[in-house]
GROMACS .gro file of N, CA, C and O in nm:
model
  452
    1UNK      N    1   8.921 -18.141  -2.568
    1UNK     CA    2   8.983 -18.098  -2.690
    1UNK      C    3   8.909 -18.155  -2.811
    1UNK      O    4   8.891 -18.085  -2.910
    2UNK      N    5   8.868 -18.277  -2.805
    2UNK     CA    6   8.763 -18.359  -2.909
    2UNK      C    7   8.677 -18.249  -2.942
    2UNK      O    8   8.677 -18.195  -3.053
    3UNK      N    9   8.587 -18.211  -2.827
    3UNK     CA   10   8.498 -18.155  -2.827
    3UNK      C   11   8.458 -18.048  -2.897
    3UNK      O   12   8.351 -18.029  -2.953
    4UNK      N   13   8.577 -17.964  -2.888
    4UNK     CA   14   8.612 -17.847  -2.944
    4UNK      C   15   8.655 -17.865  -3.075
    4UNK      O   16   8.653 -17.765  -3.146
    5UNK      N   17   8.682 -17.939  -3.108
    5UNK     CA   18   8.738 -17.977  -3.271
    5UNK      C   19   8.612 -18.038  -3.329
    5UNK      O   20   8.646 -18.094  -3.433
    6UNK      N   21   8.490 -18.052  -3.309
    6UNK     CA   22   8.368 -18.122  -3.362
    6UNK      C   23   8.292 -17.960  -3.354
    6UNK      O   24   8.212 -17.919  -3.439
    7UNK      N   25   8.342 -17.875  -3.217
    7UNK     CA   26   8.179 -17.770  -3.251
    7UNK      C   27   8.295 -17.667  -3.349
    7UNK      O   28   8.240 -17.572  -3.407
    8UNK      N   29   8.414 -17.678  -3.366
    8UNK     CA   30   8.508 -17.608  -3.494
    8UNK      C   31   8.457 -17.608  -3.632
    8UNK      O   32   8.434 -17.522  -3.717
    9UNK      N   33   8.445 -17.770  -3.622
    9UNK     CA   34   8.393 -17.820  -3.734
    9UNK      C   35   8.260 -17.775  -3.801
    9UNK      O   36   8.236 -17.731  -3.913
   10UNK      N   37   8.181 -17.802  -3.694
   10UNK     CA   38   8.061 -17.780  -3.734
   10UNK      C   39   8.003 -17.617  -3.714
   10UNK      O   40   7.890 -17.584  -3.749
   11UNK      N   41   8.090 -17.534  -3.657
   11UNK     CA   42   8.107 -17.395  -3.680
   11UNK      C   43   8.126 -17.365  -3.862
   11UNK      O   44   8.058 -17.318  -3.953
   12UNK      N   45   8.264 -17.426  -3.846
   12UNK     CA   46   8.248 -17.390  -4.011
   12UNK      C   47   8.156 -17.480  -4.087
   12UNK      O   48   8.124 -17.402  -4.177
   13UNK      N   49   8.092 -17.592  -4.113
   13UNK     CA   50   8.036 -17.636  -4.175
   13UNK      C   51   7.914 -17.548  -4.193
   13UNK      O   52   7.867 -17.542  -4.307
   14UNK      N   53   7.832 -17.449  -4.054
   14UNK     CA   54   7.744 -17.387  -4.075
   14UNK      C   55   7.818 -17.235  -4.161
   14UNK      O   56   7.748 -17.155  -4.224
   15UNK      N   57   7.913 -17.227  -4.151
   15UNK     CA   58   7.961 -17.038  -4.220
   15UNK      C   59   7.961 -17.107  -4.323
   15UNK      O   60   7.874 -17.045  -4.384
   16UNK      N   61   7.995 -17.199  -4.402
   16UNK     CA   62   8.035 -17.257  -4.536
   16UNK      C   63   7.869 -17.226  -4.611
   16UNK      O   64   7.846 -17.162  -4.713
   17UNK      N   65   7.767 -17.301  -4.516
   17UNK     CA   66   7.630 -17.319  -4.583
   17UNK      C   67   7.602 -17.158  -4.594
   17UNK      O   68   7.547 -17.126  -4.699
   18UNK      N   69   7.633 -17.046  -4.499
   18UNK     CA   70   7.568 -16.944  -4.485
   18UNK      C   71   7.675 -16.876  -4.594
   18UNK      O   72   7.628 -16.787  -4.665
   19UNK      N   73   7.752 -16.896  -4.604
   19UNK     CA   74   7.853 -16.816  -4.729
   19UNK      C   75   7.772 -16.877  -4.865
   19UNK      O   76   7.731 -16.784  -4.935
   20UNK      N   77   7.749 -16.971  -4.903
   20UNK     CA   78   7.692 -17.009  -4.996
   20UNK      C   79   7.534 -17.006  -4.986
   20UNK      O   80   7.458 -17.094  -5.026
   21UNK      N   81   7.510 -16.919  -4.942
   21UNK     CA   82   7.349 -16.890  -4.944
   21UNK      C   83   7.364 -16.743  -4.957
   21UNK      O   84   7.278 -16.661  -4.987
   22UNK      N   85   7.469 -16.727  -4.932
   22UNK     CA   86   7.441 -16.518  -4.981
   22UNK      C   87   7.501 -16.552  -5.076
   22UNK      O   88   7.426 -16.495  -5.155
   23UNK      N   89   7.568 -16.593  -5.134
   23UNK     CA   90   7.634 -16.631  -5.287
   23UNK      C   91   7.532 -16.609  -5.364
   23UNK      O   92   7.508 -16.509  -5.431
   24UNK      N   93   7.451 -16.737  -5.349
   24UNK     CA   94   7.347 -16.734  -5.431
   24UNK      C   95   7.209 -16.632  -5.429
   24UNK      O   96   7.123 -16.617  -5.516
   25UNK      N   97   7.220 -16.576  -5.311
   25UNK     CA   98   7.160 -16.429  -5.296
   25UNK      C   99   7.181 -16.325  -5.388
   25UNK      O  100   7.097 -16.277  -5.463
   26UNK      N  101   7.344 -16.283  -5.374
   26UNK     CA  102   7.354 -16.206  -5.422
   26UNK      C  103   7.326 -16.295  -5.558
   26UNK      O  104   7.211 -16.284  -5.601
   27UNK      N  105   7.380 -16.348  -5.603
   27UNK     CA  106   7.368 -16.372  -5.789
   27UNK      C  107   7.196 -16.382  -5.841
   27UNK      O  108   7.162 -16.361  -5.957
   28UNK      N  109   7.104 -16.416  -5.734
   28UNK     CA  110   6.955 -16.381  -5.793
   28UNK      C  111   6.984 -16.237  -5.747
   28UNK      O  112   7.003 -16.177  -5.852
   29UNK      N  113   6.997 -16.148  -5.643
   29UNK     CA  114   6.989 -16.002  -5.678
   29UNK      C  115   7.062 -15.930  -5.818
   29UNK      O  116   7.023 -15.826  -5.871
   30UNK      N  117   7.181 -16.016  -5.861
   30UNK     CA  118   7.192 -15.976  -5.962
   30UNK      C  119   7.111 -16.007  -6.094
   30UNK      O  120   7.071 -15.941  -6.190
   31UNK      N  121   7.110 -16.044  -6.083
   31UNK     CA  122   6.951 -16.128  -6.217
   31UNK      C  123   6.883 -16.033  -6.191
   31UNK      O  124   6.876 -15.938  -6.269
   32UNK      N  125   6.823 -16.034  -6.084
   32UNK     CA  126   6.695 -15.914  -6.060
   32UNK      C  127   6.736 -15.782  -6.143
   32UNK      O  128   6.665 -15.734  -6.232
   33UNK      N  129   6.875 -15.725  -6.099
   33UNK     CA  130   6.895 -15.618  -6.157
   33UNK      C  131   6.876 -15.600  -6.305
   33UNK      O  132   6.817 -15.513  -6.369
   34UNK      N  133   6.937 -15.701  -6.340
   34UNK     CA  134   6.919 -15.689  -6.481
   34UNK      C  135   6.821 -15.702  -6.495
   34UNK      O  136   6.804 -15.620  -6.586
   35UNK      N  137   6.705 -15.754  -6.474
   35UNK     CA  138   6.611 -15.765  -6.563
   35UNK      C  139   6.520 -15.631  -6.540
   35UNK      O  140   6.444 -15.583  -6.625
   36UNK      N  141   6.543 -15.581  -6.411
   36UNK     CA  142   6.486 -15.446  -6.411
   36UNK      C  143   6.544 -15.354  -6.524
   36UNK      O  144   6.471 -15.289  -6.599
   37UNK      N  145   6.699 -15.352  -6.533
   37UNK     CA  146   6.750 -15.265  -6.631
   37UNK      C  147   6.719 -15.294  -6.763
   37UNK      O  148   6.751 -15.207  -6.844
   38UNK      N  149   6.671 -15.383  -6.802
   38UNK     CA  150   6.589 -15.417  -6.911
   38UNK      C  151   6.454 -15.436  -6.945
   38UNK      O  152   6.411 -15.482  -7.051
   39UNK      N  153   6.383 -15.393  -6.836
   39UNK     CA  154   6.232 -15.362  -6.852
   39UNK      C  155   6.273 -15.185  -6.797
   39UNK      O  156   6.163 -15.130  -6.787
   40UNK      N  157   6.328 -15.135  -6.780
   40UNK     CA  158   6.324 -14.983  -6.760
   40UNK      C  159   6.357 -14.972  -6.926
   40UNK      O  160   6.260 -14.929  -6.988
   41UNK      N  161   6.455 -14.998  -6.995
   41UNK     CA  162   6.500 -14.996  -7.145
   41UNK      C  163   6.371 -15.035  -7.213
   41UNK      O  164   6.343 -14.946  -7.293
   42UNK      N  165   6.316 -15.093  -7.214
   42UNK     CA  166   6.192 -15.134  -7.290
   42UNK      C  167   6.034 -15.044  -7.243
   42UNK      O  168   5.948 -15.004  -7.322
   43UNK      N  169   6.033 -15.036  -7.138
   43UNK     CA  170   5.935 -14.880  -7.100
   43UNK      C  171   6.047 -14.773  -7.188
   43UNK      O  172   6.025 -14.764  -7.309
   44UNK      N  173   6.089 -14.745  -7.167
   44UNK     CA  174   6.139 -14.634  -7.245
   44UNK      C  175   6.173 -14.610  -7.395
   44UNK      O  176   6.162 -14.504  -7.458
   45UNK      N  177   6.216 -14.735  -7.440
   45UNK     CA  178   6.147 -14.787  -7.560
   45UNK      C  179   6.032 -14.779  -7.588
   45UNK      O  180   6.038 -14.721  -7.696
   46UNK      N  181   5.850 -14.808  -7.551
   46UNK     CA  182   5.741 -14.825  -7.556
   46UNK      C  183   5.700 -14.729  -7.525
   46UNK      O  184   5.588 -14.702  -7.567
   47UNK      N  185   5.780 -14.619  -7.425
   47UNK     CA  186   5.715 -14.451  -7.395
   47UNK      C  187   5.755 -14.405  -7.545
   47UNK      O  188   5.659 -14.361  -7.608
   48UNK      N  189   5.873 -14.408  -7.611
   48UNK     CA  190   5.920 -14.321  -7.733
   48UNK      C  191   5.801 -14.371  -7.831
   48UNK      O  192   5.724 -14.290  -7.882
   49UNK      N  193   5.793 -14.502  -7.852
   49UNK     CA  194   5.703 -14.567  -7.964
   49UNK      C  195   5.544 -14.507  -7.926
   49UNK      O  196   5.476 -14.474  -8.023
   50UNK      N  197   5.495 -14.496  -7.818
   50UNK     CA  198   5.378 -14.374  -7.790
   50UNK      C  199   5.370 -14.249  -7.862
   50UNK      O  200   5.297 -14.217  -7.956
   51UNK      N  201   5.470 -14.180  -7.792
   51UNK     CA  202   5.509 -14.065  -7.850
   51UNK      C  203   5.524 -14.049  -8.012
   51UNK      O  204   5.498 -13.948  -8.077
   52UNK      N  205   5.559 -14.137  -8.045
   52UNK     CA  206   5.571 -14.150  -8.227
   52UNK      C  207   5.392 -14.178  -8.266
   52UNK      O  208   5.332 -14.110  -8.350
   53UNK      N  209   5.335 -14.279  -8.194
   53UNK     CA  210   5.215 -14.257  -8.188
   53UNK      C  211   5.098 -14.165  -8.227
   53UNK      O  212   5.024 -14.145  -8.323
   54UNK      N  213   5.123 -14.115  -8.087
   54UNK     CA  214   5.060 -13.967  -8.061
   54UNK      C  215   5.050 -13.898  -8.200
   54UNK      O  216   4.956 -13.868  -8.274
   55UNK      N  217   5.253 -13.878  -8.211
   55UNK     CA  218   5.212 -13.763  -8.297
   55UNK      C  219   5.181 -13.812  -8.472
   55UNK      O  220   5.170 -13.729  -8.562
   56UNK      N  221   5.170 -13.976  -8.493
   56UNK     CA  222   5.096 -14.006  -8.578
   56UNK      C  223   4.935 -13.954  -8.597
   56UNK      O  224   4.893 -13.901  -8.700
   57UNK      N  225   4.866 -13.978  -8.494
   57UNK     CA  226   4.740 -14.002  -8.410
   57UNK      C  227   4.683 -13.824  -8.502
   57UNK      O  228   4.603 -13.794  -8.591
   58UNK      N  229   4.808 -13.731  -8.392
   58UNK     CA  230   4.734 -13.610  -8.419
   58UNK      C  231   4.766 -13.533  -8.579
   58UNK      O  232   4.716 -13.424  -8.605
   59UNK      N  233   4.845 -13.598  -8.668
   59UNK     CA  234   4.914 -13.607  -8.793
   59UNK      C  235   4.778 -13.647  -8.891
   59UNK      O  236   4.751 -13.575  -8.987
   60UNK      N  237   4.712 -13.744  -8.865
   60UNK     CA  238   4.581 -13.784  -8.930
   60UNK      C  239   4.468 -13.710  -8.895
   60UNK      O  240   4.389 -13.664  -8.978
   61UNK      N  241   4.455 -13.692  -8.723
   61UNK     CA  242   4.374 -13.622  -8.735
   61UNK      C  243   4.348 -13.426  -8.799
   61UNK      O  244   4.255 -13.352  -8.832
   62UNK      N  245   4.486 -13.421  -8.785
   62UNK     CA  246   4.510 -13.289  -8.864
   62UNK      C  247   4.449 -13.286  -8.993
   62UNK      O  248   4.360 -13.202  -9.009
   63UNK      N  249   4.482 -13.362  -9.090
   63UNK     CA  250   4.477 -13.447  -9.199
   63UNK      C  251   4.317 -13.425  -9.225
   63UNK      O  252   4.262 -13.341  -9.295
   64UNK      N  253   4.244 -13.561  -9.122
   64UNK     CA  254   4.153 -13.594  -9.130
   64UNK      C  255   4.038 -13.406  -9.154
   64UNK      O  256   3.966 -13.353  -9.239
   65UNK      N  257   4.093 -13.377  -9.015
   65UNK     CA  258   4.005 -13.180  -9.006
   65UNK      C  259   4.046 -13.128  -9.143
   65UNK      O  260   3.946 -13.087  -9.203
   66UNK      N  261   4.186 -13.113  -9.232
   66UNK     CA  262   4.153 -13.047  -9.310
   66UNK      C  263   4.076 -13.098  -9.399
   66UNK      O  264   4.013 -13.012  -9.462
   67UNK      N  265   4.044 -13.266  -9.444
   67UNK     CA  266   3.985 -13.338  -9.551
   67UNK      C  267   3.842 -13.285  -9.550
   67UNK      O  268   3.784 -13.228  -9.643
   68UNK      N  269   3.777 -13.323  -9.382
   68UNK     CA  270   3.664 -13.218  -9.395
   68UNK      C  271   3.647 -13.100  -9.399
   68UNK      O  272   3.535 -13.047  -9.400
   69UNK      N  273   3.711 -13.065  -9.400
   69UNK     CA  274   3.717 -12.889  -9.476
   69UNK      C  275   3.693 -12.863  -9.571
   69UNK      O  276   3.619 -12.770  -9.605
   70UNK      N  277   3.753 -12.943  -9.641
   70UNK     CA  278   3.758 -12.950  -9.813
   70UNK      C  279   3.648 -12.983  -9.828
   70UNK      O  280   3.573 -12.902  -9.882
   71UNK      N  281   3.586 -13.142  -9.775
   71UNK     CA  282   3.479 -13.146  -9.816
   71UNK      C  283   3.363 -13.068  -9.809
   71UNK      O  284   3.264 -13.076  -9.883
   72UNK      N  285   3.383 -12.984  -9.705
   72UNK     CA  286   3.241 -12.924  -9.712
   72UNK      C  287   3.248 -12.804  -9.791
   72UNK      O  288   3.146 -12.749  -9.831
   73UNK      N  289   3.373 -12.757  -9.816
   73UNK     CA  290   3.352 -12.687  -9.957
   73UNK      C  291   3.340 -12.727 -10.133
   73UNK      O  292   3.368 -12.677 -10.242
   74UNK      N  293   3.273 -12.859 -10.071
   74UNK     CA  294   3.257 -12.920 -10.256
   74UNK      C  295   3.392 -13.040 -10.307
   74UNK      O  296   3.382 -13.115 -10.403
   75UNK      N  297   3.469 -13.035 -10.248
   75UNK     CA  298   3.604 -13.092 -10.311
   75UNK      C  299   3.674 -13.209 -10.232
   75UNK      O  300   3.791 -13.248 -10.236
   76UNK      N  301   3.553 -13.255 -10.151
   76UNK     CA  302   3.575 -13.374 -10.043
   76UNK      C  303   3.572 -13.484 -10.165
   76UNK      O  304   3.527 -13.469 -10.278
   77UNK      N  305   3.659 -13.648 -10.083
   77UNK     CA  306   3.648 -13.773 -10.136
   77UNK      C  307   3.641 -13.897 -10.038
   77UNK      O  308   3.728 -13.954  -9.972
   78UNK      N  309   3.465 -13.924 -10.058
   78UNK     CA  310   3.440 -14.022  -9.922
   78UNK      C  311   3.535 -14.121  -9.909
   78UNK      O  312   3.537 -14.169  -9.796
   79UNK      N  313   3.629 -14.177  -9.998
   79UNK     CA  314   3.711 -14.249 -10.015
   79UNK      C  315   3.824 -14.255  -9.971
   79UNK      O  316   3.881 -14.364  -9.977
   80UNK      N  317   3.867 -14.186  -9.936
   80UNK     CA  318   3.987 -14.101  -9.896
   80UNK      C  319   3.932 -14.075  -9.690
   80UNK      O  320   4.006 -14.109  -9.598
   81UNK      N  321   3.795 -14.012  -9.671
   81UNK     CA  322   3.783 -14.030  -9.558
   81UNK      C  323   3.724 -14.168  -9.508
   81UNK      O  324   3.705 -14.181  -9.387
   82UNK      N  325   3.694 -14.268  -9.593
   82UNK     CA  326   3.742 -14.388  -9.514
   82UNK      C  327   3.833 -14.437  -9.498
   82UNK      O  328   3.830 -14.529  -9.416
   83UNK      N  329   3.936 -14.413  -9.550
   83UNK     CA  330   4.094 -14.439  -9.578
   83UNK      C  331   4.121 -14.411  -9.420
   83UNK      O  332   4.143 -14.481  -9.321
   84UNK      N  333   4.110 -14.287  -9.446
   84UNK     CA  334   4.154 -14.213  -9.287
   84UNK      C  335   4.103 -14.244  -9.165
   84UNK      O  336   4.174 -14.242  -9.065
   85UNK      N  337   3.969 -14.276  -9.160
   85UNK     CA  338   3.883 -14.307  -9.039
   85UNK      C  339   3.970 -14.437  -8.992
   85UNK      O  340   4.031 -14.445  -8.885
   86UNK      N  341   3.962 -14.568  -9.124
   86UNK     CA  342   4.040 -14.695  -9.095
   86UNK      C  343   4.224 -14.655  -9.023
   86UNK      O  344   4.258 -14.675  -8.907
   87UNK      N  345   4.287 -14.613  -9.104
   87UNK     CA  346   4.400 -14.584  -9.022
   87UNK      C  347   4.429 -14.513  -8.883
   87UNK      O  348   4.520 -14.532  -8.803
   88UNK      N  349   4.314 -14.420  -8.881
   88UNK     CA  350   4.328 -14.371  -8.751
   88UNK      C  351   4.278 -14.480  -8.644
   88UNK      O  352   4.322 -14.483  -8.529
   89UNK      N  353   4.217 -14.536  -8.676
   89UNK     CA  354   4.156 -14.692  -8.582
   89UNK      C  355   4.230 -14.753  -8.604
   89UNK      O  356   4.171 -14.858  -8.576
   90UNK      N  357   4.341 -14.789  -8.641
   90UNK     CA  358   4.473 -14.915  -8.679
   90UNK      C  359   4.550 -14.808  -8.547
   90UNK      O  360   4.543 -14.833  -8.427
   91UNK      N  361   4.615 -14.697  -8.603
   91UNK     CA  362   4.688 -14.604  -8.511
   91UNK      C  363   4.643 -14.600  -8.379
   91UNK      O  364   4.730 -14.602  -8.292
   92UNK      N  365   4.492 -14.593  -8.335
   92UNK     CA  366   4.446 -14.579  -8.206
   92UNK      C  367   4.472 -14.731  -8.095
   92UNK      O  368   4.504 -14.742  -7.977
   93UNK      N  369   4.442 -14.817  -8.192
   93UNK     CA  370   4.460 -14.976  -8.152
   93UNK      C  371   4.640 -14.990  -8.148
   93UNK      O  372   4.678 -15.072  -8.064
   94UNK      N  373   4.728 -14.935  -8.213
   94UNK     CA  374   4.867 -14.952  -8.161
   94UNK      C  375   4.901 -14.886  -8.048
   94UNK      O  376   4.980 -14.918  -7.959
   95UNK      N  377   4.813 -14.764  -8.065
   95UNK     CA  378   4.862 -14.684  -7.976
   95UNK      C  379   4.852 -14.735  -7.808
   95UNK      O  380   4.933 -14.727  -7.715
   96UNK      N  381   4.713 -14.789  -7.818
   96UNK     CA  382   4.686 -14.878  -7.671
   96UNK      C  383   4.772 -15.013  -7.633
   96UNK      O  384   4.858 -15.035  -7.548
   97UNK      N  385   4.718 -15.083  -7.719
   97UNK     CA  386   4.890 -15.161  -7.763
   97UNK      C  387   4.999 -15.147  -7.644
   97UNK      O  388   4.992 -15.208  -7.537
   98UNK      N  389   5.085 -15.071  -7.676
   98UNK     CA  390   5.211 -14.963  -7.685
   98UNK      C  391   5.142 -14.955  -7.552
   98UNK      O  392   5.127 -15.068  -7.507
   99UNK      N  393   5.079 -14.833  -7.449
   99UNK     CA  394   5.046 -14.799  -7.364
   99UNK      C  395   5.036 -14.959  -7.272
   99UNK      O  396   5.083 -14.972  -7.159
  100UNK      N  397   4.970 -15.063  -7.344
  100UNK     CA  398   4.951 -15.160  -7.226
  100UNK      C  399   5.087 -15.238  -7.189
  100UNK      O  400   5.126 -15.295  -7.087
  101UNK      N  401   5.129 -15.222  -7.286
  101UNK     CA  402   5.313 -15.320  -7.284
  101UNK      C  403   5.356 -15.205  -7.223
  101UNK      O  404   5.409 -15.252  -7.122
  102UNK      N  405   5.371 -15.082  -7.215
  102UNK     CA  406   5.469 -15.006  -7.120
  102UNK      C  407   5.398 -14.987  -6.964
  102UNK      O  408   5.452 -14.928  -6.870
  103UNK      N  409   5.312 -15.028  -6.963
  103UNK     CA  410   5.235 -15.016  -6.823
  103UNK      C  411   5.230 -15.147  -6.763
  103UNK      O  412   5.175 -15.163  -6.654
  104UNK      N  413   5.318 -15.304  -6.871
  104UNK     CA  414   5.309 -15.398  -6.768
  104UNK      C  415   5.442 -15.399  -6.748
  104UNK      O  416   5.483 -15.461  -6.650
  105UNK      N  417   5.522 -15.341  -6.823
  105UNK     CA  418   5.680 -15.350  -6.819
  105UNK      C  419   5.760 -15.223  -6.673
  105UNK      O  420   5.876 -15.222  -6.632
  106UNK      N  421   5.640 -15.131  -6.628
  106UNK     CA  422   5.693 -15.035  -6.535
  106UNK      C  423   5.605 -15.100  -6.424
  106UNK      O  424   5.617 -15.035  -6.320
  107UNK      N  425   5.544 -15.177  -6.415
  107UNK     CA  426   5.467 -15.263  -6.283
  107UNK      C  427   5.591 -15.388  -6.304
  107UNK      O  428   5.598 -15.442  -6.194
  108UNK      N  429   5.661 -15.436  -6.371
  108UNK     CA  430   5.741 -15.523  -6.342
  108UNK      C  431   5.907 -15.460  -6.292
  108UNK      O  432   6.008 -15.492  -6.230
  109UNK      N  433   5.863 -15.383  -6.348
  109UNK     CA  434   6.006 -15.286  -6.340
  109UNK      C  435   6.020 -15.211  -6.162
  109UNK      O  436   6.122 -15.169  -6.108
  110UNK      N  437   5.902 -15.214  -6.113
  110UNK     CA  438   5.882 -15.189  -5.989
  110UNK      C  439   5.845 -15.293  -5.883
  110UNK      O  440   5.862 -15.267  -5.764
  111UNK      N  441   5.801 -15.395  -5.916
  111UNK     CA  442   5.815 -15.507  -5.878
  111UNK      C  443   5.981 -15.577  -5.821
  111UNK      O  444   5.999 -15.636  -5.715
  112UNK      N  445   6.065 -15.552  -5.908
  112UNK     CA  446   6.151 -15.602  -5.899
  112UNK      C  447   6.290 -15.487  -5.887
  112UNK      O  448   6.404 -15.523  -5.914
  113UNK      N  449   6.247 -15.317  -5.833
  113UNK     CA  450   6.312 -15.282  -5.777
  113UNK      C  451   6.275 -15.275  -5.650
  113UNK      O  452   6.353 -15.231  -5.566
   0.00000   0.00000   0.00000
């Protein structure tokens, strides 16, 4: 009867450790979740801020085609197309930017689903 009341014991002493090890399982799987659900929110955030990008990107260069237009009919201002050349190189450099933060945020985001 001793006997049996020591491997009781130590029955539950081992379910106690194993209950408190999925405890803490689950609560890092929950962490995990979240932080996936918050790098999916932030790719999707950083896809929209692309997209605003872009259509900055092709907004100048629209811009930029009609400026030379003009200019080559007499009524160009080199001043004005360095203006533009520089911003479109500010715009191109966010734009990659933007592309590299949403491409480490969907490798983490998959990582950790």
């Amino acid at each position: 009867m001793a006997a049996s009341r020591v491997l009781t014991k130590d029955l539950d002493s081992r379910l106690k450790a194993v209950e408190d090890r999925l405890s803490e399982l689950a609560e890092t799987l929950r962490r995990l979740e979240d932080q996936v659900r918050n790098a999916q929110a932030e790719a999707q955030a950083a896809a929209h801020r692309i997209a605003e990008a872009e259509a900055v990107a092709n907004r100048i260069a629209e811009a930029q085609a009609a400026e030379h237009h003009s200019a080559s009919n007499g009524n160009g201002n080199g001043e004005s197309d360095d203006k533009l050349v520089k911003l479109e190189a500010v715009v191109g450099r966010l734009d990659e930017r933007v592309e590299k933060i949403t491409h480490t945020l969907i490798q983490q985001a998959h990582r950790f689903s």
